[in-house]
Amino acid sequence: MKNEPENSLSVRELGEQGLLKRLHRFCPAEWVGDDAAAIAMTPEPNRSLVVTTDMLVDGVHFSDRTTSAEDVGWRAAAANLSDLAAMGATPLAITVSLGLQGDTPVSWVEGVYTGMVSCLDRYQTAIAGGDVCQSPVNVISITAFGWVPTDRTIRRQNGKPGDAIVVTGVHGASRAGLELLLHPETGQDWSEAQTRELITAHQRPNPRLDLLPILWEVMGERGEIAGMDSSDGLADAIVQIARASGVGATLERGLIPVPAILKQRVGEERAVEWALYGGEDFELVLCLPPLVAREFVERVGNGAAIVGSLTKSTRVCLTDSTGAYADEVITQSLSFQHF
């Protein structure tokens, strides 16, 4: 082992304590080394602690074909921060638990942590500790902690008939990026800039924490907000909000923002299908009073759009004002499901 190049060591060769010592370098020194992290918080009334957990499994959520170690780490962190953003919460810290095969290169594990820190640093969020154990398949489980003013908590159940449905950016880009990674020939006549933009959307999504200050400004004291993120697809998000709120929804096909290149290259029908069901775009789907929605969309720009509205019925429908497509009922059946 002493003669092994340092970057070729496996986690079995380095051992649990050796690996933990290396991973501590990615965490604030004052938060690691004990049985739990003690994070100082200023006690304030009317604040809620927000906690979310997300798990990524090799062969299910990532693979060497499509994702480098750094990209795995970025995506793992981004998925959890996106869940906090979907609640209106400001992140505090995350913990990371790893299940690792013994022959996993230590350099891969450090790459994962490098990717996580690269994402977290953008949002002033740190790794507060975690756990490591042996596993037959590599698994990354993250728990993220944040806080939100109680009266500003975004919840799926807050939707009301007449609310406008807003998305904070384009959809279908991540699904297109995955297609390009799995089948590079798909983009052989696309420009390098076009393919890179879509692949980056898949490998390095950005949680929309940046939009929360704008949202609070335009909302003022107007009341509750319904919403969630679109990590499992736009269709899934709208169905879940409608179901939790006891309402229906109408979504206009022509208003769904998709990358222009997709309509040109794969056709409108497939582009909309990827936008609805492709998933992993990590945008926010918000239900707002119409006047607030218009102001919010104008302030955000960059693909933000009003795509429909909540209704009194319990049906969730995709409509088409041009008449080129028949109205269809949207369900979760085409969205990603683990089982």
Coordinates of C-alpha atoms in Angstrom, one line a residue:
M1 CA 0.0 0.0 0.0
K2 CA 2.9 2.4 0.8
N3 CA 4.0 2.1 -2.8
E4 CA 0.6 2.8 -4.3
P5 CA 0.2 6.2 -6.1
E6 CA -2.0 8.3 -3.8
N7 CA -4.6 9.0 -6.5
S8 CA -5.1 5.2 -7.3
L9 CA -6.0 4.1 -3.8
S10 CA -9.3 2.4 -3.2
V11 CA -11.5 3.1 -0.2
R12 CA -10.8 -0.4 1.1
E13 CA -7.0 0.3 1.0
L14 CA -7.4 3.7 2.7
G15 CA -9.8 2.4 5.4
E16 CA -12.7 4.1 7.0
Q17 CA -10.8 6.4 9.3
G18 CA -8.4 7.4 6.6
L19 CA -11.3 8.2 4.3
L20 CA -13.1 10.2 6.9
K21 CA -9.9 12.2 7.6
R22 CA -9.8 13.1 4.0
L23 CA -13.4 14.1 3.7
H24 CA -13.2 16.3 6.8
R25 CA -11.2 18.7 4.6
F26 CA -14.4 19.5 2.8
C27 CA -16.2 20.5 6.1
P28 CA -15.9 23.5 8.5
A29 CA -13.5 22.3 11.2
E30 CA -15.8 23.4 14.0
W31 CA -18.7 21.2 12.7
V32 CA -17.0 17.8 12.4
G33 CA -15.3 15.4 14.8
D34 CA -18.1 14.8 17.3
D35 CA -21.1 12.5 17.2
A36 CA -23.2 15.3 15.7
A37 CA -22.8 18.8 14.3
A38 CA -23.8 21.7 16.6
I39 CA -24.8 24.7 14.5
A40 CA -25.3 28.0 16.2
M41 CA -28.7 29.6 15.3
T42 CA -30.1 32.9 16.3
P43 CA -33.4 32.2 18.0
E44 CA -36.2 34.1 16.3
P45 CA -39.9 33.6 16.5
N46 CA -42.0 32.6 13.5
R47 CA -39.2 30.6 11.9
S48 CA -39.6 27.0 10.7
L49 CA -36.7 24.5 10.3
V50 CA -36.9 22.8 6.9
V51 CA -35.4 19.4 6.5
T52 CA -35.1 17.3 3.3
T53 CA -33.4 14.1 2.3
D54 CA -32.4 12.8 -1.1
M55 CA -30.6 9.7 -2.2
L56 CA -28.7 9.0 -5.4
V57 CA -27.8 5.4 -6.4
D58 CA -25.2 4.4 -8.9
G59 CA -27.0 2.9 -12.0
V60 CA -30.3 4.6 -11.1
H61 CA -29.4 8.3 -10.8
F62 CA -26.0 8.5 -12.3
S63 CA -23.4 6.4 -14.2
D64 CA -19.9 6.8 -15.5
R65 CA -21.4 7.1 -19.0
T66 CA -23.0 10.4 -18.3
T67 CA -21.7 11.9 -15.1
S68 CA -18.2 12.6 -13.7
A69 CA -17.5 12.3 -10.0
E70 CA -17.7 16.1 -9.7
D71 CA -21.0 16.2 -11.6
V72 CA -22.4 13.5 -9.3
G73 CA -21.5 15.7 -6.3
W74 CA -23.0 18.8 -7.9
R75 CA -26.2 17.1 -8.8
A76 CA -26.6 15.5 -5.3
A77 CA -26.2 18.9 -3.6
A78 CA -28.4 20.7 -6.2
A79 CA -31.2 18.2 -5.7
N80 CA -31.4 18.9 -2.0
L81 CA -31.0 22.7 -2.3
S82 CA -33.8 22.7 -4.9
D83 CA -36.1 21.0 -2.4
L84 CA -35.3 23.8 0.1
A85 CA -36.0 26.4 -2.6
A86 CA -39.3 24.7 -3.3
M87 CA -40.3 25.4 0.3
G88 CA -39.1 29.0 0.2
A89 CA -36.3 28.1 2.6
T90 CA -32.8 29.5 3.0
P91 CA -30.2 26.7 3.3
L92 CA -28.1 26.2 6.5
A93 CA -26.0 23.1 5.9
I94 CA -26.1 19.5 4.7
T95 CA -24.9 16.2 5.9
V96 CA -23.7 13.5 3.6
S97 CA -23.9 9.7 4.0
L98 CA -22.0 7.4 1.6
G99 CA -22.4 3.7 0.9
L100 CA -19.3 2.7 -1.0
Q101 CA -18.0 -0.4 -2.7
G102 CA -14.6 -1.3 -1.3
D103 CA -12.8 -1.0 -4.7
T104 CA -14.2 2.5 -5.3
P105 CA -11.2 4.9 -6.0
V106 CA -10.6 7.4 -3.3
S107 CA -10.1 10.0 -6.0
W108 CA -13.7 9.4 -7.2
V109 CA -15.0 10.0 -3.6
E110 CA -13.0 13.2 -3.4
G111 CA -14.3 14.3 -6.8
V112 CA -17.8 13.9 -5.5
Y113 CA -17.1 16.1 -2.6
T114 CA -15.4 18.7 -4.8
G115 CA -18.5 18.9 -6.9
M116 CA -20.7 19.2 -3.9
V117 CA -18.7 22.0 -2.4
S118 CA -18.6 23.8 -5.8
C119 CA -22.4 23.9 -5.8
L120 CA -22.8 24.6 -2.1
D121 CA -20.4 27.5 -2.1
R122 CA -22.7 29.4 -4.4
Y123 CA -25.3 29.5 -1.7
Q124 CA -23.0 29.9 1.3
T125 CA -23.9 26.4 2.5
A126 CA -21.5 24.0 4.1
I127 CA -21.2 20.2 4.7
A128 CA -21.7 19.6 8.5
G129 CA -20.7 16.0 8.6
G130 CA -22.1 12.6 7.7
D131 CA -21.3 8.9 7.6
V132 CA -19.5 6.2 5.6
C133 CA -20.2 2.5 5.3
Q134 CA -19.6 -0.4 3.0
S135 CA -22.2 -1.1 0.4
P136 CA -22.7 -3.4 -2.6
V137 CA -23.5 -0.4 -4.7
N138 CA -22.3 3.3 -4.4
V139 CA -25.0 5.4 -2.7
I140 CA -25.0 9.1 -1.8
S141 CA -27.6 10.2 0.7
I142 CA -27.8 13.9 1.6
T143 CA -29.9 15.6 4.3
A144 CA -30.2 19.4 3.9
F145 CA -31.3 21.8 6.6
G146 CA -32.8 25.3 6.0
W147 CA -35.1 27.8 7.6
V148 CA -38.1 29.8 6.4
P149 CA -40.4 32.4 7.9
T150 CA -43.4 30.4 8.9
D151 CA -45.8 32.7 7.0
R152 CA -43.8 32.4 3.8
T153 CA -43.5 28.6 3.6
I154 CA -44.3 27.4 0.1
R155 CA -46.6 24.4 0.2
R156 CA -48.3 22.2 -2.4
Q157 CA -51.6 22.5 -0.6
N158 CA -51.9 26.3 -0.9
G159 CA -53.2 26.5 -4.5
K160 CA -56.5 28.2 -5.3
P161 CA -58.7 28.3 -8.4
G162 CA -57.7 31.2 -10.5
D163 CA -54.0 31.1 -9.5
A164 CA -51.6 31.4 -12.5
I165 CA -49.2 28.6 -12.9
V166 CA -45.6 29.9 -13.3
V167 CA -42.4 28.1 -14.2
T168 CA -39.1 29.8 -13.5
G169 CA -37.3 28.6 -16.6
V170 CA -37.2 26.3 -19.6
H171 CA -38.0 22.6 -19.4
G172 CA -36.7 19.7 -21.4
A173 CA -33.1 20.8 -21.4
S174 CA -31.9 18.2 -18.9
R175 CA -33.7 15.4 -20.8
A176 CA -32.1 16.6 -24.0
G177 CA -28.7 16.7 -22.4
L178 CA -29.1 13.1 -21.2
E179 CA -30.0 12.1 -24.7
L180 CA -26.9 13.7 -26.1
L181 CA -24.7 12.0 -23.5
L182 CA -26.2 8.5 -24.2
H183 CA -26.5 9.0 -27.9
P184 CA -23.9 11.5 -29.1
E185 CA -24.8 11.0 -32.7
T186 CA -28.1 12.8 -32.0
G187 CA -26.3 16.1 -31.9
Q188 CA -23.7 15.5 -34.6
D189 CA -24.9 18.4 -36.7
W190 CA -25.6 20.7 -33.7
S191 CA -23.1 23.4 -32.7
E192 CA -20.8 22.8 -29.8
A193 CA -22.4 25.6 -27.9
Q194 CA -25.9 24.1 -28.3
T195 CA -24.8 20.6 -27.1
R196 CA -22.7 22.0 -24.2
E197 CA -25.6 24.1 -22.9
L198 CA -28.0 21.1 -22.9
I199 CA -25.4 18.7 -21.4
T200 CA -24.6 21.3 -18.7
A201 CA -28.3 21.6 -17.9
H202 CA -28.3 17.8 -17.1
Q203 CA -25.0 17.6 -15.3
R204 CA -25.0 20.8 -13.4
P205 CA -28.5 22.1 -12.7
N206 CA -29.0 25.2 -10.6
P207 CA -31.5 25.2 -7.7
R208 CA -33.5 28.4 -7.9
L209 CA -32.7 29.8 -4.5
D210 CA -31.7 33.0 -6.4
L211 CA -35.4 33.8 -7.2
L212 CA -36.8 33.7 -3.7
P213 CA -35.9 37.4 -2.9
I214 CA -37.8 38.5 -6.1
L215 CA -40.7 36.3 -5.1
W216 CA -41.0 37.9 -1.7
E217 CA -40.8 41.4 -3.1
V218 CA -43.6 40.9 -5.6
M219 CA -45.8 38.9 -3.2
G220 CA -45.6 41.5 -0.4
E221 CA -48.3 40.6 2.1
R222 CA -50.6 38.9 -0.4
G223 CA -50.7 35.5 1.3
E224 CA -49.9 31.9 0.8
I225 CA -48.0 30.4 -2.2
A226 CA -48.4 26.9 -3.7
G227 CA -45.4 25.4 -5.3
M228 CA -42.7 22.7 -5.6
D229 CA -39.8 22.0 -7.9
S230 CA -39.9 20.2 -11.2
S231 CA -37.2 17.6 -10.5
D232 CA -39.6 14.8 -11.5
G233 CA -41.0 16.6 -14.4
L234 CA -43.3 19.6 -15.0
A235 CA -46.4 17.3 -15.4
D236 CA -45.7 15.6 -12.1
A237 CA -45.3 19.0 -10.3
I238 CA -48.6 20.3 -11.6
V239 CA -50.5 17.1 -10.8
Q240 CA -49.1 17.0 -7.3
I241 CA -49.9 20.6 -6.6
A242 CA -53.5 20.2 -7.9
R243 CA -54.0 17.0 -5.9
A244 CA -52.7 18.5 -2.7
S245 CA -54.8 21.7 -3.1
G246 CA -58.0 19.8 -4.1
V247 CA -58.2 21.7 -7.4
G248 CA -57.7 21.1 -11.1
A249 CA -55.3 22.7 -13.6
T250 CA -55.2 23.8 -17.3
L251 CA -51.8 23.9 -18.9
E252 CA -51.3 25.5 -22.4
R253 CA -49.0 23.6 -24.6
G254 CA -47.8 26.6 -26.5
L255 CA -46.8 28.5 -23.4
I256 CA -44.4 25.8 -22.0
P257 CA -40.9 27.3 -22.3
V258 CA -38.5 24.8 -24.0
P259 CA -35.1 25.5 -25.5
A260 CA -35.6 26.7 -29.1
I261 CA -33.1 24.2 -30.4
L262 CA -35.3 21.3 -29.3
K263 CA -38.3 22.4 -31.4
Q264 CA -36.0 22.8 -34.4
R265 CA -34.1 19.6 -34.0
V266 CA -36.5 17.0 -32.5
G267 CA -39.9 18.6 -33.3
E268 CA -42.4 20.3 -31.1
E269 CA -44.2 17.1 -30.0
R270 CA -41.1 15.5 -28.6
A271 CA -39.8 18.8 -27.2
V272 CA -43.0 19.2 -25.2
E273 CA -43.0 15.6 -24.1
W274 CA -39.5 16.0 -22.7
A275 CA -40.5 19.3 -21.0
L276 CA -43.5 17.6 -19.4
Y277 CA -42.0 14.2 -18.4
G278 CA -38.2 14.4 -18.8
G279 CA -37.6 15.6 -15.3
E280 CA -34.4 17.0 -13.6
D281 CA -34.8 20.6 -14.7
F282 CA -35.0 21.7 -11.1
E283 CA -37.0 24.8 -11.8
L284 CA -39.8 26.1 -9.5
V285 CA -43.4 25.7 -10.3
L286 CA -45.4 28.3 -8.4
C287 CA -49.1 29.2 -8.3
L288 CA -49.6 32.9 -7.8
P289 CA -52.3 35.5 -8.2
P290 CA -52.4 36.6 -11.8
L291 CA -51.1 40.1 -11.3
V292 CA -48.3 38.9 -9.1
A293 CA -47.4 36.2 -11.6
R294 CA -47.1 38.7 -14.4
E295 CA -44.8 40.9 -12.4
F296 CA -42.7 38.0 -11.2
V297 CA -42.2 36.6 -14.7
E298 CA -41.2 40.1 -16.0
R299 CA -38.7 40.5 -13.2
V300 CA -37.2 37.0 -13.7
G301 CA -37.1 36.8 -17.5
N302 CA -34.8 34.1 -18.9
G303 CA -37.5 31.5 -19.8
A304 CA -39.8 32.2 -16.9
A305 CA -43.4 32.0 -18.1
I306 CA -47.1 31.7 -17.1
V307 CA -48.1 28.3 -18.5
G308 CA -51.7 27.9 -17.3
S309 CA -54.0 28.3 -14.3
L310 CA -55.6 26.3 -11.5
T311 CA -59.3 25.5 -11.9
K312 CA -62.3 24.5 -9.8
S313 CA -62.5 21.1 -11.4
T314 CA -60.2 18.2 -10.4
R315 CA -59.0 17.5 -13.9
V316 CA -55.4 18.4 -15.0
C317 CA -55.5 19.0 -18.7
L318 CA -53.0 20.0 -21.4
T319 CA -54.8 22.3 -23.8
D320 CA -53.8 23.7 -27.2
S321 CA -55.2 27.0 -28.3
T322 CA -54.1 26.5 -32.0
G323 CA -56.3 23.4 -32.4
A324 CA -53.3 21.3 -33.7
Y325 CA -53.6 18.9 -30.8
A326 CA -56.6 17.6 -28.9
D327 CA -56.8 18.4 -25.2
E328 CA -55.4 15.6 -23.1
V329 CA -55.5 14.6 -19.4
I330 CA -52.1 14.9 -17.7
T331 CA -51.2 12.1 -15.2
Q332 CA -48.0 11.1 -13.4
S333 CA -47.9 7.8 -15.3
L334 CA -45.3 9.1 -17.8
S335 CA -43.1 10.8 -15.2
F336 CA -40.2 9.0 -13.6
Q337 CA -41.3 6.4 -11.1
H338 CA -38.9 4.3 -9.0
F339 CA -41.3 1.3 -8.8

